[in-house]
Amino acid sequence: MGTAQGRGYIAAEGMAEGERVRIARKLPEAPSGYRWRFRKGRLEVVGDPDRKKLVYDEAKGKFVADTGARVPDRFDSGIDKRKAFRDLGGYDPDSSFGGFVRLLLDQGLIKSREDVIKAMGEPGGRTHDTVRGNVKDVFKTKLIAQITSPAYLKQTARYKEVLRRSGDATQARRAAGMEEMLRLSERLGPEERGALGERVYAELFGGKQGVVHVDVSPAELAAAKGIAESEVPLGRSIDRMDGTRARELKNVSTRLGPRERGQIDDMLAMVGSTVQPSSGAPRTIEQVSVAFLDPKGGVANASLAYEILSANPKAPLTFEFHTADGKVLKVTAKNMGILQEPGFAAKLGVPGK
C-alpha cells in the first residue's frame, strides 16, 4: 500500500496539480480537512497539521491511516503477467481489481481471466497502480460501449417497459442505459463510479458541443471570486461544458457534503468567465447545471437544491433530476416549489418509504 501515482504524468508540483492528476485518475475527492498534492512524481494526501496522516488505498477503494509506507508498490523486473495479475488481486472477488474482473465476466465481456492477463501491459518495473489502471482503462471502454449499445439495451426489461408506456425509443434507451450504469456502479469503487457516470451520460445525453473536464486554475477561480489567489489553493474541474453551460454530474445516492456544495458555489462564481477547453475555442460560462444521475440521489438532495436556489434566486442555475423512466426533470428558482411536494420522489420513480 502506498500513495496513488499518476500514470505517465509529467507535471508541475503542488495542490492544483494534485487535483488535476486526481481527476485524470478518477480518484475521489480528499476527505474534509485533506487535499491531494502532486510531489516528486507521486500523488499523495496531505492534511491539516492536527489531523492524522492518510493514504488512499486503491485496492480497497478508501482512505486509510498512513502507516509510513510512502513508496508505492512496484513489480520486480521480469515478473510475468500471470503473477502480476494474482498480486493485484485479480483472482480475489473481494478486492477492488478482482471485483472489476468478476464484473467483466458477469457482463460477458471476457470469457475468462486469461483475457485480462493477455491485455495487461508488461508489468516489470512498473507500479501496481499503473499496471492495474492501464488494463482497467481498456475494459472500461468496452464496458461503456456495451451498456450504451442499442442492441444490448433493447434486451433489458427497463427498455421494453419504458418503450411500451412511452412509445419513445430514445427515452427507453436512456432509461435502460442509466439503470445499467447505476446497477454496475454499485459493484465499483468510488474512484470508478464518477467516471462511469460521466461517460455513460456523454453517450446517452451529451450533445455535439460537449467538452468533458474543463480545468479551471486557482488563478482563474480566484479572479472570478474576486479574492487573492493565495486564498484558493485548488482549482476546479468542470465535468462538461455544453455550449456555454457548465454542467456538474453527480453519480451519488446520498446528500452532498460541504465540499460538493463548495463546487456549486465556485461554478456560480465562474458565470461570466471565459474558460479554455482542452480542445477548441474558449467558451464563456453563462449557465450552470447540476445533474443528479441517480434518482435516489435526486431525492436525497431535493432539500439541498431548494436551499441553494432559495439563496440564489437570480442565479442562472438549474438542477437536473434524472428519472427512472429516462427523462430529466429540470428545476430552477421559478419552479423550485416542486422540490418540497410530497410526491417529488414518485416523480423521479423512487418508491415511497
CSV table of C-alpha atoms in Angstrom, one decimal:
chain,number,residue,atom,x,y,z
A,1,MET,CA,0.0,0.0,0.0
A,2,GLY,CA,1.2,3.5,-0.8
A,3,THR,CA,0.2,6.8,-2.3
A,4,ALA,CA,-1.6,6.7,-5.6
A,5,GLN,CA,0.6,7.6,-8.6
A,6,GLY,CA,-0.3,9.2,-11.9
A,7,ARG,CA,0.3,7.0,-14.9
A,8,GLY,CA,2.9,8.5,-17.2
A,9,TYR,CA,2.0,12.0,-16.0
A,10,ILE,CA,4.7,14.6,-16.2
A,11,ALA,CA,3.6,17.8,-14.4
A,12,ALA,CA,4.4,20.6,-12.1
A,13,GLU,CA,4.1,20.0,-8.4
A,14,GLY,CA,1.6,21.3,-5.9
A,15,MET,CA,-2.0,21.2,-4.7
A,16,ALA,CA,-3.5,22.4,-8.0
A,17,GLU,CA,-1.6,19.8,-9.9
A,18,GLY,CA,-2.6,17.2,-7.4
A,19,GLU,CA,-6.2,17.9,-8.1
A,20,ARG,CA,-5.7,17.7,-11.8
A,21,VAL,CA,-4.0,14.4,-11.5
A,22,ARG,CA,-6.7,13.1,-9.2
A,23,ILE,CA,-9.4,14.0,-11.7
A,24,ALA,CA,-7.4,12.3,-14.5
A,25,ARG,CA,-7.1,9.2,-12.4
A,26,LYS,CA,-10.8,9.3,-11.5
A,27,LEU,CA,-10.0,9.2,-7.8
A,28,PRO,CA,-12.4,10.5,-5.1
A,29,GLU,CA,-12.0,13.9,-3.5
A,30,ALA,CA,-9.9,14.0,-0.3
A,31,PRO,CA,-11.9,13.9,3.0
A,32,SER,CA,-12.7,17.2,4.7
A,33,GLY,CA,-9.5,18.8,6.0
A,34,TYR,CA,-7.3,17.0,3.5
A,35,ARG,CA,-6.1,17.7,0.0
A,36,TRP,CA,-4.4,15.9,-2.9
A,37,ARG,CA,-0.9,17.0,-3.7
A,38,PHE,CA,1.4,16.0,-6.6
A,39,ARG,CA,5.0,15.9,-5.4
A,40,LYS,CA,8.2,14.3,-6.7
A,41,GLY,CA,6.2,12.4,-9.3
A,42,ARG,CA,3.7,11.0,-6.8
A,43,LEU,CA,0.1,11.8,-5.8
A,44,GLU,CA,-0.4,12.0,-2.1
A,45,VAL,CA,-3.0,13.0,0.5
A,46,VAL,CA,-2.0,15.8,2.9
A,47,GLY,CA,-4.0,17.2,5.8
A,48,ASP,CA,-4.0,20.0,8.4
A,49,PRO,CA,-1.2,19.6,10.9
A,50,ASP,CA,-3.6,18.5,13.7
A,51,ARG,CA,-5.0,15.6,11.6
A,52,LYS,CA,-3.8,12.1,11.3
A,53,LYS,CA,-2.0,11.1,8.1
A,54,LEU,CA,-3.9,9.3,5.5
A,55,VAL,CA,-3.2,7.5,2.2
A,56,TYR,CA,-5.6,6.3,-0.4
A,57,ASP,CA,-5.6,2.5,-0.8
A,58,GLU,CA,-6.8,1.9,-4.4
A,59,ALA,CA,-7.1,-1.8,-3.9
A,60,LYS,CA,-9.7,-1.2,-1.1
A,61,GLY,CA,-11.1,1.9,-2.6
A,62,LYS,CA,-10.9,4.0,0.5
A,63,PHE,CA,-8.7,6.3,2.6
A,64,VAL,CA,-6.8,4.6,5.4
A,65,ALA,CA,-4.3,5.6,8.1
A,66,ASP,CA,-0.8,6.2,6.9
A,67,THR,CA,1.5,3.5,8.3
A,68,GLY,CA,4.6,5.2,6.9
A,69,ALA,CA,4.7,3.2,3.7
A,70,ARG,CA,5.2,6.1,1.4
A,71,VAL,CA,6.7,4.2,-1.6
A,72,PRO,CA,4.1,2.7,-4.0
A,73,ASP,CA,4.2,-1.0,-4.6
A,74,ARG,CA,6.3,-1.8,-7.7
A,75,PHE,CA,6.7,-5.0,-9.6
A,76,ASP,CA,10.1,-6.6,-9.8
A,77,SER,CA,11.8,-6.6,-13.2
A,78,GLY,CA,11.0,-9.6,-15.2
A,79,ILE,CA,7.8,-10.6,-13.4
A,80,ASP,CA,5.3,-12.4,-15.7
A,81,LYS,CA,1.8,-11.1,-16.3
A,82,ARG,CA,0.0,-14.1,-14.5
A,83,LYS,CA,2.0,-13.5,-11.3
A,84,ALA,CA,1.3,-9.7,-11.5
A,85,PHE,CA,-2.4,-10.4,-12.0
A,86,ARG,CA,-2.5,-12.5,-8.9
A,87,ASP,CA,-0.6,-9.9,-6.9
A,88,LEU,CA,-3.1,-7.3,-7.9
A,89,GLY,CA,-6.0,-9.4,-6.6
A,90,GLY,CA,-7.3,-10.5,-9.9
A,91,TYR,CA,-8.4,-13.8,-8.5
A,92,ASP,CA,-9.9,-12.3,-5.4
A,93,PRO,CA,-13.5,-11.1,-6.0
A,94,ASP,CA,-13.4,-9.2,-2.7
A,95,SER,CA,-10.6,-6.9,-3.9
A,96,SER,CA,-11.3,-3.8,-6.0
A,97,PHE,CA,-9.5,-5.3,-9.0
A,98,GLY,CA,-10.8,-8.8,-8.6
A,99,GLY,CA,-14.3,-7.4,-8.3
A,100,PHE,CA,-13.9,-5.5,-11.5
A,101,VAL,CA,-12.7,-8.6,-13.3
A,102,ARG,CA,-15.7,-10.5,-11.9
A,103,LEU,CA,-18.0,-7.8,-13.3
A,104,LEU,CA,-16.4,-8.3,-16.7
A,105,LEU,CA,-17.1,-12.0,-16.5
A,106,ASP,CA,-20.7,-11.4,-15.5
A,107,GLN,CA,-21.2,-9.0,-18.3
A,108,GLY,CA,-19.8,-11.4,-20.9
A,109,LEU,CA,-17.0,-9.0,-21.9
A,110,ILE,CA,-14.3,-11.6,-21.2
A,111,LYS,CA,-14.5,-15.4,-21.5
A,112,SER,CA,-12.0,-16.0,-18.7
A,113,ARG,CA,-9.5,-14.1,-16.6
A,114,GLU,CA,-6.9,-15.1,-19.2
A,115,ASP,CA,-8.4,-12.3,-21.4
A,116,VAL,CA,-7.4,-9.7,-18.8
A,117,ILE,CA,-4.0,-11.1,-18.3
A,118,LYS,CA,-3.3,-11.0,-22.1
A,119,ALA,CA,-4.5,-7.4,-22.2
A,120,MET,CA,-2.1,-6.3,-19.4
A,121,GLY,CA,1.0,-4.3,-20.3
A,122,GLU,CA,4.3,-5.7,-19.3
A,123,PRO,CA,4.4,-5.2,-15.5
A,124,GLY,CA,8.1,-5.4,-14.8
A,125,GLY,CA,9.4,-2.3,-13.1
A,126,ARG,CA,6.0,-0.6,-13.1
A,127,THR,CA,3.9,0.3,-10.1
A,128,HIS,CA,0.9,-1.7,-9.2
A,129,ASP,CA,-1.3,1.3,-9.7
A,130,THR,CA,0.0,1.9,-13.2
A,131,VAL,CA,-0.5,-1.7,-14.4
A,132,ARG,CA,-3.9,-2.0,-12.7
A,133,GLY,CA,-5.1,1.3,-14.0
A,134,ASN,CA,-4.0,0.8,-17.6
A,135,VAL,CA,-5.7,-2.6,-18.0
A,136,LYS,CA,-8.8,-1.3,-16.3
A,137,ASP,CA,-9.0,1.6,-18.9
A,138,VAL,CA,-9.0,-1.0,-21.7
A,139,PHE,CA,-12.0,-2.8,-20.4
A,140,LYS,CA,-13.9,0.3,-19.1
A,141,THR,CA,-14.1,1.5,-22.7
A,142,LYS,CA,-15.6,-1.9,-23.7
A,143,LEU,CA,-18.0,-1.7,-20.7
A,144,ILE,CA,-19.3,1.7,-21.7
A,145,ALA,CA,-19.7,0.6,-25.3
A,146,GLN,CA,-21.7,-2.4,-24.1
A,147,ILE,CA,-24.2,-0.7,-21.7
A,148,THR,CA,-24.9,2.1,-24.1
A,149,SER,CA,-25.4,-0.2,-27.2
A,150,PRO,CA,-28.9,0.0,-28.6
A,151,ALA,CA,-28.8,-3.8,-29.3
A,152,TYR,CA,-27.8,-4.6,-25.7
A,153,LEU,CA,-30.3,-2.2,-24.1
A,154,LYS,CA,-33.2,-3.4,-26.3
A,155,GLN,CA,-33.0,-6.8,-24.5
A,156,THR,CA,-33.4,-5.3,-21.0
A,157,ALA,CA,-36.7,-5.3,-19.1
A,158,ARG,CA,-36.4,-1.5,-18.5
A,159,TYR,CA,-36.1,-0.7,-22.2
A,160,LYS,CA,-39.2,-2.8,-23.0
A,161,GLU,CA,-41.2,-1.4,-20.2
A,162,VAL,CA,-40.5,2.3,-21.0
A,163,LEU,CA,-41.0,1.7,-24.7
A,164,ARG,CA,-44.3,0.1,-24.1
A,165,ARG,CA,-45.5,3.0,-22.0
A,166,SER,CA,-44.0,5.9,-23.9
A,167,GLY,CA,-43.6,4.7,-27.5
A,168,ASP,CA,-40.3,6.6,-27.5
A,169,ALA,CA,-37.2,4.5,-28.4
A,170,THR,CA,-34.7,7.3,-27.3
A,171,GLN,CA,-36.3,7.6,-23.9
A,172,ALA,CA,-36.4,3.9,-23.5
A,173,ARG,CA,-32.7,3.6,-24.4
A,174,ARG,CA,-31.8,6.4,-21.9
A,175,ALA,CA,-33.8,4.8,-19.1
A,176,ALA,CA,-32.2,1.4,-19.7
A,177,GLY,CA,-28.7,2.7,-20.1
A,178,MET,CA,-28.9,4.8,-16.9
A,179,GLU,CA,-30.3,1.8,-15.0
A,180,GLU,CA,-27.4,-0.4,-16.2
A,181,MET,CA,-24.9,2.3,-15.2
A,182,LEU,CA,-26.4,2.6,-11.7
A,183,ARG,CA,-26.5,-1.2,-11.3
A,184,LEU,CA,-22.9,-1.6,-12.2
A,185,SER,CA,-21.9,1.5,-10.1
A,186,GLU,CA,-22.9,-0.5,-7.0
A,187,ARG,CA,-20.2,-3.0,-7.8
A,188,LEU,CA,-17.4,-0.5,-8.4
A,189,GLY,CA,-15.2,1.5,-6.0
A,190,PRO,CA,-15.9,5.3,-5.6
A,191,GLU,CA,-13.0,6.1,-7.9
A,192,GLU,CA,-14.7,4.3,-10.7
A,193,ARG,CA,-18.4,5.4,-10.2
A,194,GLY,CA,-17.9,9.1,-11.2
A,195,ALA,CA,-16.0,8.2,-14.4
A,196,LEU,CA,-18.6,5.6,-15.4
A,197,GLY,CA,-21.5,8.1,-14.8
A,198,GLU,CA,-19.8,10.8,-16.9
A,199,ARG,CA,-19.0,8.5,-19.8
A,200,VAL,CA,-22.5,6.9,-19.9
A,201,TYR,CA,-24.1,10.4,-19.7
A,202,ALA,CA,-22.0,11.6,-22.6
A,203,GLU,CA,-23.2,8.7,-24.7
A,204,LEU,CA,-26.9,9.0,-23.8
A,205,PHE,CA,-27.4,12.7,-23.2
A,206,GLY,CA,-24.3,14.5,-24.4
A,207,GLY,CA,-24.6,16.9,-27.3
A,208,LYS,CA,-22.1,17.6,-30.1
A,209,GLN,CA,-20.9,20.7,-28.3
A,210,GLY,CA,-20.0,18.9,-25.1
A,211,VAL,CA,-16.4,19.1,-23.7
A,212,VAL,CA,-15.5,16.9,-20.8
A,213,HIS,CA,-13.4,18.1,-17.9
A,214,VAL,CA,-12.5,21.7,-18.4
A,215,ASP,CA,-9.8,22.6,-15.9
A,216,VAL,CA,-10.1,25.9,-14.0
A,217,SER,CA,-6.8,27.0,-12.4
A,218,PRO,CA,-6.6,28.6,-8.9
A,219,ALA,CA,-5.8,31.9,-10.5
A,220,GLU,CA,-8.9,31.8,-12.8
A,221,LEU,CA,-11.1,30.8,-9.9
A,222,ALA,CA,-9.6,33.5,-7.6
A,223,ALA,CA,-10.2,36.1,-10.3
A,224,ALA,CA,-13.8,35.0,-10.7
A,225,LYS,CA,-14.4,35.2,-6.9
A,226,GLY,CA,-12.6,38.5,-6.5
A,227,ILE,CA,-10.2,37.2,-3.9
A,228,ALA,CA,-6.4,36.7,-3.7
A,229,GLU,CA,-5.0,33.6,-5.4
A,230,SER,CA,-3.4,32.6,-2.1
A,231,GLU,CA,-6.9,32.1,-0.8
A,232,VAL,CA,-7.6,29.5,-3.5
A,233,PRO,CA,-5.2,26.6,-3.0
A,234,LEU,CA,-7.0,24.4,-5.5
A,235,GLY,CA,-8.6,24.9,-8.9
A,236,ARG,CA,-11.8,23.2,-10.2
A,237,SER,CA,-12.7,20.8,-13.0
A,238,ILE,CA,-16.0,21.2,-14.8
A,239,ASP,CA,-17.4,17.8,-15.8
A,240,ARG,CA,-18.9,19.1,-19.0
A,241,MET,CA,-19.2,22.3,-21.0
A,242,ASP,CA,-22.2,22.0,-23.2
A,243,GLY,CA,-22.1,25.2,-25.3
A,244,THR,CA,-22.0,27.9,-22.7
A,245,ARG,CA,-23.5,25.7,-19.9
A,246,ALA,CA,-21.2,24.3,-17.3
A,247,ARG,CA,-22.5,21.0,-16.0
A,248,GLU,CA,-21.6,19.1,-12.9
A,249,LEU,CA,-22.6,15.4,-12.9
A,250,LYS,CA,-23.3,13.7,-9.6
A,251,ASN,CA,-23.4,9.9,-9.5
A,252,VAL,CA,-24.4,9.7,-5.9
A,253,SER,CA,-27.3,8.2,-3.9
A,254,THR,CA,-26.8,10.3,-0.7
A,255,ARG,CA,-26.9,14.0,0.2
A,256,LEU,CA,-23.9,16.1,-0.9
A,257,GLY,CA,-21.4,17.3,1.7
A,258,PRO,CA,-19.8,20.7,2.2
A,259,ARG,CA,-17.1,20.1,-0.4
A,260,GLU,CA,-19.6,19.4,-3.1
A,261,ARG,CA,-21.7,22.4,-2.1
A,262,GLY,CA,-18.5,24.4,-2.5
A,263,GLN,CA,-18.1,23.1,-6.0
A,264,ILE,CA,-21.6,24.5,-6.9
A,265,ASP,CA,-20.7,27.9,-5.3
A,266,ASP,CA,-17.5,28.1,-7.3
A,267,MET,CA,-19.2,27.2,-10.5
A,268,LEU,CA,-21.7,30.0,-9.9
A,269,ALA,CA,-18.8,32.4,-9.2
A,270,MET,CA,-17.4,31.5,-12.7
A,271,VAL,CA,-20.5,32.7,-14.6
A,272,GLY,CA,-19.3,35.3,-17.0
A,273,SER,CA,-15.8,33.9,-17.0
A,274,THR,CA,-14.2,32.5,-20.1
A,275,VAL,CA,-12.6,29.0,-19.9
A,276,GLN,CA,-10.3,27.2,-22.3
A,277,PRO,CA,-11.4,23.6,-23.1
A,278,SER,CA,-8.7,21.0,-23.8
A,279,SER,CA,-9.5,21.5,-27.5
A,280,GLY,CA,-11.4,24.1,-29.5
A,281,ALA,CA,-12.1,27.7,-28.9
A,282,PRO,CA,-12.6,29.3,-25.5
A,283,ARG,CA,-16.1,29.4,-24.1
A,284,THR,CA,-17.8,31.8,-21.7
A,285,ILE,CA,-19.9,30.3,-18.9
A,286,GLU,CA,-23.4,31.6,-19.0
A,287,GLN,CA,-25.4,28.9,-17.3
A,288,VAL,CA,-24.7,26.3,-14.6
A,289,SER,CA,-26.4,22.9,-14.2
A,290,VAL,CA,-26.0,20.2,-11.5
A,291,ALA,CA,-27.3,16.8,-12.7
A,292,PHE,CA,-28.2,14.0,-10.3
A,293,LEU,CA,-27.9,10.8,-12.4
A,294,ASP,CA,-29.3,8.5,-9.7
A,295,PRO,CA,-33.0,9.1,-8.9
A,296,LYS,CA,-32.2,8.2,-5.3
A,297,GLY,CA,-29.5,10.8,-5.2
A,298,GLY,CA,-32.0,13.3,-6.6
A,299,VAL,CA,-34.4,12.6,-3.7
A,300,ALA,CA,-31.7,12.8,-1.1
A,301,ASN,CA,-30.6,16.2,-2.4
A,302,ALA,CA,-34.0,17.8,-3.1
A,303,SER,CA,-33.9,19.9,0.1
A,304,LEU,CA,-30.3,20.9,-0.6
A,305,ALA,CA,-31.2,22.1,-4.1
A,306,TYR,CA,-34.1,24.1,-2.6
A,307,GLU,CA,-31.8,25.7,-0.1
A,308,ILE,CA,-29.3,26.7,-2.8
A,309,LEU,CA,-32.0,28.0,-5.2
A,310,SER,CA,-33.6,30.0,-2.4
A,311,ALA,CA,-30.2,31.6,-1.6
A,312,ASN,CA,-29.5,32.4,-5.2
A,313,PRO,CA,-32.9,33.1,-6.8
A,314,LYS,CA,-31.5,35.2,-9.7
A,315,ALA,CA,-28.6,32.9,-10.5
A,316,PRO,CA,-28.6,31.1,-13.9
A,317,LEU,CA,-28.7,27.7,-12.1
A,318,THR,CA,-30.6,24.6,-13.0
A,319,PHE,CA,-30.8,21.3,-11.1
A,320,GLU,CA,-31.4,18.3,-13.4
A,321,PHE,CA,-33.0,15.3,-11.7
A,322,HIS,CA,-32.8,12.1,-13.8
A,323,THR,CA,-35.9,9.9,-13.5
A,324,ALA,CA,-36.1,6.2,-13.6
A,325,ASP,CA,-38.0,6.3,-16.9
A,326,GLY,CA,-35.3,8.1,-18.8
A,327,LYS,CA,-36.4,11.7,-18.5
A,328,VAL,CA,-34.8,14.7,-16.9
A,329,LEU,CA,-36.8,17.0,-14.5
A,330,LYS,CA,-35.3,20.5,-14.6
A,331,VAL,CA,-35.7,22.7,-11.6
A,332,THR,CA,-34.9,26.4,-11.3
A,333,ALA,CA,-35.8,29.1,-8.8
A,334,LYS,CA,-39.0,29.6,-10.8
A,335,ASN,CA,-40.4,26.1,-10.1
A,336,MET,CA,-38.4,25.1,-7.1
A,337,GLY,CA,-41.6,24.5,-5.1
A,338,ILE,CA,-41.8,21.1,-6.7
A,339,LEU,CA,-38.9,20.0,-4.6
A,340,GLN,CA,-41.0,20.3,-1.4
A,341,GLU,CA,-44.0,18.5,-2.8
A,342,PRO,CA,-44.8,15.1,-1.1
A,343,GLY,CA,-44.9,13.4,-4.4
A,344,PHE,CA,-41.4,14.5,-5.6
A,345,ALA,CA,-39.8,11.1,-5.1
A,346,ALA,CA,-42.6,9.5,-7.1
A,347,LYS,CA,-41.9,11.9,-10.0
A,348,LEU,CA,-38.3,10.6,-10.1
A,349,GLY,CA,-39.6,7.0,-10.0
A,350,VAL,CA,-38.3,6.3,-6.5
A,351,PRO,CA,-40.8,4.2,-4.4
A,352,GLY,CA,-42.0,5.9,-1.2
A,353,LYS,CA,-40.7,4.7,2.1
